[in-house]
Amino acid sequence: METSVIFFGIMAALGYVILQSLFILGVRIAAKGAVEKLPNGRDKDSEMILFPLFKYLTRTDRTKIYYSNEQFALLIQKLRVLMPESPLLTEENSILLPLGDASRVPVLKELNNILPKIDGKIQVEVNDNGVRFFKIDEVFKVNKYLRKPVIQCPICMASYWSVFSYWIPIIYFYGFSFWVVYAGVINIGAVASMNWLLWMRGSAYESQIMKG
């Protein structure tokens, strides 16, 4: 086989990988956007044509996970280091701050400033007796092996959308064989890598534009 044939064959394969990647990223871009909460409490969805599919597949259940036992003790230890002048009396995984305590408001204000330095995801729940700490755990309702390849993850999308960009046309023109399957597996990996490269570069460029 001549060198020129091999060269042009490799270039053609690379070009086809890029073409598939652009197709898949086009699908992902068509689902891009976010939900905006309006002043009246209603949700305003992105106007991108595939965003409803993205929104449906990425639904989550939000659950409060409270700090307790060892994790609570570690958090209090960090707070005492950063708040040496504040009395942090604890009881049953909470800081005691009764309504009549004169230090209640100053401690709450200081916690508001200190907690982001420890972990920006920590939230505070205040009641009449004191303070509890928690994080929000978001659990996706749709299995990751469905939502990620279909629309959520540009890299994972190479596996699902290659059905349309590789498997259907290649099997139609060349039939089903071991080498078609072998090349298909390589194709998925190559397209996934190209998706990552183009998506990361595109996202970085978009961030620069947004910053002005």
Coordinates of C-alpha atoms in Angstrom, one line a residue:
M1 CA 0.0 0.0 0.0
E2 CA 1.4 3.4 -1.0
T3 CA 2.3 5.9 1.6
S4 CA 0.1 8.5 0.0
V5 CA -2.9 6.2 0.3
I6 CA -2.2 5.7 4.0
F7 CA -1.7 9.4 4.6
F8 CA -5.0 10.4 2.9
G9 CA -6.8 7.6 4.6
I10 CA -5.6 8.8 8.0
M11 CA -6.6 12.4 7.1
A12 CA -10.0 11.3 6.0
A13 CA -10.6 9.4 9.2
L14 CA -9.5 12.4 11.2
G15 CA -11.7 14.6 9.2
Y16 CA -14.7 12.3 9.9
V17 CA -13.9 12.3 13.6
I18 CA -13.9 16.1 13.6
L19 CA -17.2 16.1 11.6
Q20 CA -18.8 13.8 14.1
S21 CA -17.6 15.8 17.0
L22 CA -19.0 19.0 15.6
F23 CA -22.3 17.2 15.1
I24 CA -22.4 16.0 18.7
L25 CA -21.4 19.3 20.1
G26 CA -24.0 21.0 18.0
V27 CA -26.6 18.8 19.7
R28 CA -25.2 19.7 23.2
I29 CA -25.1 23.4 22.4
A30 CA -28.8 23.2 21.3
A31 CA -29.5 22.0 24.9
K32 CA -27.4 24.7 26.6
G33 CA -28.9 27.1 29.1
A34 CA -30.3 27.4 32.6
V35 CA -33.6 28.0 34.4
E36 CA -34.1 31.5 35.6
K37 CA -36.3 32.1 38.7
L38 CA -38.6 35.0 38.0
P39 CA -39.8 37.4 40.8
N40 CA -43.2 35.8 40.8
G41 CA -41.7 32.4 41.5
R42 CA -42.1 30.9 38.1
D43 CA -39.3 29.3 36.1
K44 CA -38.2 30.7 32.8
D45 CA -36.4 28.1 30.8
S46 CA -33.6 28.6 28.2
E47 CA -35.0 29.1 24.7
M48 CA -32.5 26.6 23.2
I49 CA -34.5 24.0 21.3
L50 CA -33.2 20.9 23.1
F51 CA -33.2 22.4 26.6
P52 CA -36.5 20.8 27.6
L53 CA -34.8 17.4 27.1
F54 CA -31.8 18.4 29.1
K55 CA -34.0 19.8 31.9
Y56 CA -36.0 16.6 32.0
L57 CA -33.0 14.2 32.1
T58 CA -31.1 16.3 34.7
R59 CA -33.9 16.6 37.3
T60 CA -32.7 16.2 40.9
D61 CA -34.0 15.6 44.4
R62 CA -32.5 18.0 46.9
T63 CA -31.9 16.6 50.4
K64 CA -30.4 18.3 53.5
I65 CA -27.5 16.3 55.0
Y66 CA -26.8 17.6 58.5
Y67 CA -23.4 17.5 60.1
S68 CA -23.3 14.9 62.9
N69 CA -20.9 13.0 65.1
E70 CA -17.3 13.0 63.8
Q71 CA -17.9 15.4 60.9
F72 CA -19.7 17.8 63.3
A73 CA -16.8 17.6 65.7
L74 CA -14.3 18.3 63.0
L75 CA -16.3 21.3 61.8
I76 CA -16.5 22.7 65.3
Q77 CA -12.8 22.3 65.8
K78 CA -12.1 24.3 62.7
L79 CA -14.6 27.0 63.8
R80 CA -13.0 27.3 67.2
V81 CA -9.6 27.9 65.5
L82 CA -11.1 30.6 63.3
M83 CA -13.4 32.1 66.0
P84 CA -11.2 32.0 69.1
E85 CA -13.2 34.8 70.9
S86 CA -16.6 33.2 70.3
P87 CA -18.1 30.8 72.8
L88 CA -19.2 27.7 70.8
L89 CA -21.0 25.5 73.2
T90 CA -22.4 22.4 71.5
E91 CA -25.1 19.9 72.2
E92 CA -26.5 17.1 70.0
N93 CA -24.7 18.2 66.8
S94 CA -25.6 21.8 67.1
I95 CA -24.2 25.0 68.6
L96 CA -26.2 26.3 71.5
L97 CA -27.4 29.9 70.9
P98 CA -30.6 30.5 72.8
L99 CA -32.8 33.5 71.8
G100 CA -31.9 35.4 75.0
D101 CA -28.1 34.9 74.5
A102 CA -26.4 38.2 74.0
S103 CA -23.7 36.6 71.8
R104 CA -26.3 35.1 69.4
V105 CA -26.3 37.8 66.7
P106 CA -22.5 38.4 66.8
V107 CA -21.8 34.7 66.5
L108 CA -24.3 34.3 63.6
K109 CA -22.7 37.2 61.8
E110 CA -19.2 35.8 62.3
L111 CA -20.3 32.3 61.1
N112 CA -21.7 33.9 58.0
N113 CA -18.2 35.3 57.2
I114 CA -16.1 32.3 58.4
L115 CA -18.0 29.3 56.9
P116 CA -17.2 30.2 53.2
K117 CA -13.5 30.0 54.1
I118 CA -14.0 26.4 55.3
D119 CA -16.5 25.2 52.7
G120 CA -18.7 27.4 50.5
K121 CA -21.4 24.7 50.4
I122 CA -22.0 24.6 54.2
Q123 CA -25.4 26.2 55.1
V124 CA -26.8 27.2 58.4
E125 CA -30.2 26.3 59.9
V126 CA -31.1 28.6 62.8
N127 CA -33.8 27.7 65.4
D128 CA -34.7 29.1 68.8
N129 CA -32.1 27.0 70.6
G130 CA -29.1 27.3 68.3
V131 CA -27.5 26.5 65.0
R132 CA -27.2 23.4 62.9
F133 CA -25.0 22.9 59.8
F134 CA -25.9 21.1 56.6
K135 CA -25.2 20.6 53.0
I136 CA -27.6 20.1 50.1
D137 CA -27.2 16.7 48.4
E138 CA -28.6 16.7 44.9
V139 CA -29.4 13.2 43.6
F140 CA -30.3 12.9 39.9
K141 CA -33.6 11.2 39.2
V142 CA -32.4 9.7 35.9
N143 CA -29.6 7.1 35.8
K144 CA -26.2 8.5 34.7
Y145 CA -25.9 5.9 32.1
L146 CA -28.9 7.4 30.3
R147 CA -28.7 11.2 30.9
K148 CA -24.9 11.6 30.4
P149 CA -24.6 9.9 27.0
V150 CA -27.8 11.4 25.7
I151 CA -27.4 15.1 26.5
Q152 CA -25.5 16.0 29.7
C153 CA -21.8 15.1 29.1
P154 CA -20.2 16.1 25.8
I155 CA -17.6 13.4 26.2
C156 CA -20.0 10.7 27.1
M157 CA -22.3 11.7 24.2
A158 CA -19.8 10.2 21.8
S159 CA -21.1 6.7 22.7
Y160 CA -24.8 7.4 22.1
W161 CA -24.7 9.8 19.2
S162 CA -22.2 7.8 17.2
V163 CA -25.1 5.5 16.5
F164 CA -26.2 8.2 14.1
S165 CA -22.8 9.5 13.0
Y166 CA -21.0 6.2 12.6
W167 CA -22.8 3.0 13.2
I168 CA -25.9 3.5 10.9
P169 CA -24.0 4.9 7.9
I170 CA -21.0 2.7 8.2
I171 CA -23.0 -0.5 8.5
Y172 CA -25.3 0.6 5.7
F173 CA -22.4 1.1 3.3
Y174 CA -19.9 -1.6 4.4
G175 CA -22.0 -4.1 6.3
F176 CA -21.5 -5.6 9.7
S177 CA -18.1 -7.1 10.4
F178 CA -15.5 -7.5 13.1
W179 CA -13.4 -4.6 11.7
V180 CA -16.4 -2.3 11.6
V181 CA -17.0 -3.0 15.3
Y182 CA -13.3 -2.6 16.0
A183 CA -13.1 0.7 14.2
G184 CA -16.3 1.8 15.9
V185 CA -14.8 1.4 19.3
I186 CA -11.8 3.4 18.3
N187 CA -14.1 6.0 16.7
I188 CA -16.0 6.5 20.0
G189 CA -12.7 7.1 21.9
A190 CA -11.4 9.5 19.3
V191 CA -14.7 11.4 19.1
A192 CA -14.9 11.6 22.9
S193 CA -11.4 13.1 23.0
M194 CA -12.2 15.6 20.3
N195 CA -15.4 16.6 22.1
W196 CA -13.4 17.2 25.2
L197 CA -10.9 19.3 23.4
L198 CA -13.4 21.4 21.5
W199 CA -15.9 21.8 24.4
M200 CA -13.2 22.9 26.9
R201 CA -11.8 25.4 24.4
G202 CA -15.2 26.7 23.6
S203 CA -16.2 27.0 27.2
A204 CA -13.0 28.9 28.0
Y205 CA -13.5 31.2 25.1
E206 CA -17.1 31.8 26.1
S207 CA -16.0 32.7 29.7
Q208 CA -13.5 35.2 28.4
I209 CA -16.3 36.8 26.3
M210 CA -18.6 37.0 29.2
K211 CA -15.9 38.7 31.3
G212 CA -15.5 41.3 28.6

